[in-house]
PDB file of C-alpha atoms in Angstrom:
ATOM      1  CA  UNK T  26      80.754  42.898   5.983  1.00  0.00           C
ATOM      2  CA  UNK T  27      80.241  40.595   8.955  1.00  0.00           C
ATOM      3  CA  UNK T  28      76.931  38.833   9.396  1.00  0.00           C
ATOM      4  CA  UNK T  29      74.519  41.251  11.110  1.00  0.00           C
ATOM      5  CA  UNK T  30      72.234  39.506  13.619  1.00  0.00           C
ATOM      6  CA  UNK T  31      68.510  40.269  13.516  1.00  0.00           C
ATOM      7  CA  UNK T  32      67.226  42.783  16.063  1.00  0.00           C
ATOM      8  CA  UNK T  33      64.536  42.085  18.597  1.00  0.00           C
ATOM      9  CA  UNK T  34      61.444  44.268  18.888  1.00  0.00           C
ATOM     10  CA  UNK T  35      63.028  45.757  22.046  1.00  0.00           C
ATOM     11  CA  UNK T  36      66.119  46.712  20.010  1.00  0.00           C
ATOM     12  CA  UNK T  37      63.872  48.380  17.424  1.00  0.00           C
ATOM     13  CA  UNK T  38      61.975  50.381  20.089  1.00  0.00           C
ATOM     14  CA  UNK T  39      65.203  51.502  21.785  1.00  0.00           C
ATOM     15  CA  UNK T  40      66.608  52.471  18.374  1.00  0.00           C
ATOM     16  CA  UNK T  41      63.494  54.574  17.652  1.00  0.00           C
ATOM     17  CA  UNK T  42      63.772  56.248  21.041  1.00  0.00           C
ATOM     18  CA  UNK T  43      67.471  56.982  20.481  1.00  0.00           C
ATOM     19  CA  UNK T  44      66.646  58.534  17.079  1.00  0.00           C
ATOM     20  CA  UNK T  45      64.410  61.023  18.851  1.00  0.00           C
ATOM     21  CA  UNK T  46      67.119  61.958  21.332  1.00  0.00           C
ATOM     22  CA  UNK T  47      69.976  61.995  18.796  1.00  0.00           C
ATOM     23  CA  UNK T  48      68.342  63.488  15.692  1.00  0.00           C
ATOM     24  CA  UNK T  49      69.797  62.868  12.266  1.00  0.00           C
ATOM     25  CA  UNK T  50      72.384  65.456  11.434  1.00  0.00           C
ATOM     26  CA  UNK T  51      73.653  65.873  14.975  1.00  0.00           C
ATOM     27  CA  UNK T  52      77.389  65.169  15.298  1.00  0.00           C
ATOM     28  CA  UNK T  53      78.211  61.528  15.902  1.00  0.00           C
ATOM     29  CA  UNK T  54      74.510  60.610  16.201  1.00  0.00           C
ATOM     30  CA  UNK T  55      75.020  57.005  15.058  1.00  0.00           C
ATOM     31  CA  UNK T  56      77.954  56.634  17.454  1.00  0.00           C
ATOM     32  CA  UNK T  57      75.769  57.833  20.324  1.00  0.00           C
ATOM     33  CA  UNK T  58      73.008  55.464  19.292  1.00  0.00           C
ATOM     34  CA  UNK T  59      75.460  52.559  19.104  1.00  0.00           C
ATOM     35  CA  UNK T  60      76.759  53.428  22.548  1.00  0.00           C
ATOM     36  CA  UNK T  61      73.246  53.594  23.978  1.00  0.00           C
ATOM     37  CA  UNK T  62      72.177  50.327  22.377  1.00  0.00           C
ATOM     38  CA  UNK T  63      75.498  48.695  23.291  1.00  0.00           C
ATOM     39  CA  UNK T  64      75.772  47.478  19.715  1.00  0.00           C
ATOM     40  CA  UNK T  65      78.694  47.736  17.272  1.00  0.00           C
ATOM     41  CA  UNK T  66      78.638  50.908  15.170  1.00  0.00           C
ATOM     42  CA  UNK T  67      78.748  48.810  11.969  1.00  0.00           C
ATOM     43  CA  UNK T  68      75.522  47.075  13.026  1.00  0.00           C
ATOM     44  CA  UNK T  69      73.749  50.364  13.850  1.00  0.00           C
ATOM     45  CA  UNK T  70      74.869  51.877  10.527  1.00  0.00           C
ATOM     46  CA  UNK T  71      73.544  48.803   8.688  1.00  0.00           C
ATOM     47  CA  UNK T  72      70.111  49.037  10.336  1.00  0.00           C
ATOM     48  CA  UNK T  73      69.950  52.770   9.818  1.00  0.00           C
ATOM     49  CA  UNK T  74      70.861  52.620   6.088  1.00  0.00           C
ATOM     50  CA  UNK T  75      69.398  49.293   5.031  1.00  0.00           C
ATOM     51  CA  UNK T  76      66.219  49.308   7.073  1.00  0.00           C
ATOM     52  CA  UNK T  77      65.166  52.823   8.156  1.00  0.00           C
ATOM     53  CA  UNK T  78      66.426  54.892   5.204  1.00  0.00           C
ATOM     54  CA  UNK T  79      65.271  52.214   2.696  1.00  0.00           C
ATOM     55  CA  UNK T  80      61.775  52.130   4.247  1.00  0.00           C
ATOM     56  CA  UNK T  81      61.468  55.946   4.094  1.00  0.00           C
ATOM     57  CA  UNK T  82      62.573  55.956   0.427  1.00  0.00           C
ATOM     58  CA  UNK T  83      59.941  53.293  -0.397  1.00  0.00           C
ATOM     59  CA  UNK T  84      57.178  55.196   1.356  1.00  0.00           C
ATOM     60  CA  UNK T  85      58.105  58.570  -0.177  1.00  0.00           C
ATOM     61  CA  UNK T  86      58.344  57.044  -3.674  1.00  0.00           C
ATOM     62  CA  UNK T  87      54.824  55.653  -3.381  1.00  0.00           C
ATOM     63  CA  UNK T  88      56.041  52.061  -3.791  1.00  0.00           C
ATOM     64  CA  UNK T  89      54.777  51.134  -0.340  1.00  0.00           C
ATOM     65  CA  UNK T  90      51.045  51.347   0.176  1.00  0.00           C
ATOM     66  CA  UNK T  91      50.020  52.961   3.427  1.00  0.00           C
ATOM     67  CA  UNK T  92      47.275  51.118   5.301  1.00  0.00           C
ATOM     68  CA  UNK T  93      43.655  52.037   4.659  1.00  0.00           C
ATOM     69  CA  UNK T  94      41.859  52.746   7.889  1.00  0.00           C
ATOM     70  CA  UNK T  95      38.064  52.722   8.263  1.00  0.00           C
ATOM     71  CA  UNK T  96      36.346  56.122   8.324  1.00  0.00           C
ATOM     72  CA  UNK T  97      35.596  55.572  12.038  1.00  0.00           C
ATOM     73  CA  UNK T  98      39.334  56.062  12.772  1.00  0.00           C
ATOM     74  CA  UNK T  99      39.295  59.637  11.486  1.00  0.00           C
ATOM     75  CA  UNK T 100      38.223  62.524  13.719  1.00  0.00           C
ATOM     76  CA  UNK T 101      38.042  66.201  12.940  1.00  0.00           C
ATOM     77  CA  UNK T 102      40.544  68.534  14.570  1.00  0.00           C
ATOM     78  CA  UNK T 103      37.736  70.086  16.628  1.00  0.00           C
ATOM     79  CA  UNK T 104      36.560  66.700  17.877  1.00  0.00           C
ATOM     80  CA  UNK T 105      40.113  65.706  18.751  1.00  0.00           C
ATOM     81  CA  UNK T 106      40.731  68.824  20.837  1.00  0.00           C
ATOM     82  CA  UNK T 107      37.407  68.943  22.673  1.00  0.00           C
ATOM     83  CA  UNK T 108      36.875  67.283  26.036  1.00  0.00           C
ATOM     84  CA  UNK T 109      33.730  65.414  26.963  1.00  0.00           C
ATOM     85  CA  UNK T 110      32.202  68.674  28.227  1.00  0.00           C
ATOM     86  CA  UNK T 111      33.021  70.686  25.133  1.00  0.00           C
ATOM     87  CA  UNK T 112      35.978  72.540  26.656  1.00  0.00           C
ATOM     88  CA  UNK T 113      39.045  73.045  24.472  1.00  0.00           C
ATOM     89  CA  UNK T 114      42.721  73.696  25.077  1.00  0.00           C
ATOM     90  CA  UNK T 115      42.971  71.807  28.332  1.00  0.00           C
ATOM     91  CA  UNK T 116      46.433  71.212  29.764  1.00  0.00           C
ATOM     92  CA  UNK T 117      47.212  67.493  29.389  1.00  0.00           C
ATOM     93  CA  UNK T 118      47.838  65.408  32.474  1.00  0.00           C
ATOM     94  CA  UNK T 119      51.565  64.989  33.153  1.00  0.00           C
ATOM     95  CA  UNK T 120      52.729  61.401  33.205  1.00  0.00           C
ATOM     96  CA  UNK T 121      55.802  60.691  35.373  1.00  0.00           C
ATOM     97  CA  UNK T 122      58.784  58.991  33.781  1.00  0.00           C
ATOM     98  CA  UNK T 123      59.214  55.249  34.167  1.00  0.00           C
ATOM     99  CA  UNK T 124      62.357  53.718  35.686  1.00  0.00           C
ATOM    100  CA  UNK T 125      63.422  52.649  32.171  1.00  0.00           C
ATOM    101  CA  UNK T 126      63.203  56.259  30.923  1.00  0.00           C
ATOM    102  CA  UNK T 127      65.257  57.473  33.879  1.00  0.00           C
ATOM    103  CA  UNK T 128      67.922  54.816  33.139  1.00  0.00           C
ATOM    104  CA  UNK T 129      67.907  55.806  29.457  1.00  0.00           C
ATOM    105  CA  UNK T 130      68.638  59.474  30.288  1.00  0.00           C
ATOM    106  CA  UNK T 131      71.372  58.447  32.708  1.00  0.00           C
ATOM    107  CA  UNK T 132      72.921  56.218  30.007  1.00  0.00           C
ATOM    108  CA  UNK T 133      72.848  59.084  27.525  1.00  0.00           C
ATOM    109  CA  UNK T 134      74.482  61.473  29.971  1.00  0.00           C
ATOM    110  CA  UNK T 135      77.190  58.902  30.695  1.00  0.00           C
ATOM    111  CA  UNK T 136      77.696  58.359  26.969  1.00  0.00           C
ATOM    112  CA  UNK T 137      78.221  62.104  26.423  1.00  0.00           C
ATOM    113  CA  UNK T 138      80.752  62.211  29.237  1.00  0.00           C
ATOM    114  CA  UNK T 139      82.659  59.219  27.910  1.00  0.00           C
ATOM    115  CA  UNK T 140      82.747  60.567  24.370  1.00  0.00           C
ATOM    116  CA  UNK T 141      83.866  64.027  25.593  1.00  0.00           C
ATOM    117  CA  UNK T 142      86.679  62.415  27.620  1.00  0.00           C
ATOM    118  CA  UNK T 143      87.875  60.484  24.574  1.00  0.00           C
ATOM    119  CA  UNK T 144      88.050  63.681  22.464  1.00  0.00           C
TER     120      UNK T 144
END
C-alpha cells in the first residue's frame, strides 16, 4: 500500500460530516465520501478501517477508557428540557445554514450526478 499522508483536523471534520450524509451500508458510501473529500478511495478506506472502525472496536471492547466527567456536567432529563421559566417542549430556534454547508450539499448533489452518469 502506498504511504497514506496524515489528515488535518479539517479533513477529520469533513469526513465525520460525510459519514452522516452517506451512512454506512449505503451503496458506494466510501466512494461518495472520497469524492466529497477529493481524496483517493484507498486513503478514505484506510482511514475508515484503520482509524474509525478500530476506535469503535476498542471502545466497545472496554479497552479504551471513556473520560470521567465531574458530576456538575450531568443534568437530569427534566432539567435539560426545561427553559429558564419552567416551560417544556419548546420549539428550538432554527439556525440558518452556513456558506460551507451550502457548498457541501452542492458538492454532494454534483457527486451523485457524476456517479450516475458514469453508471
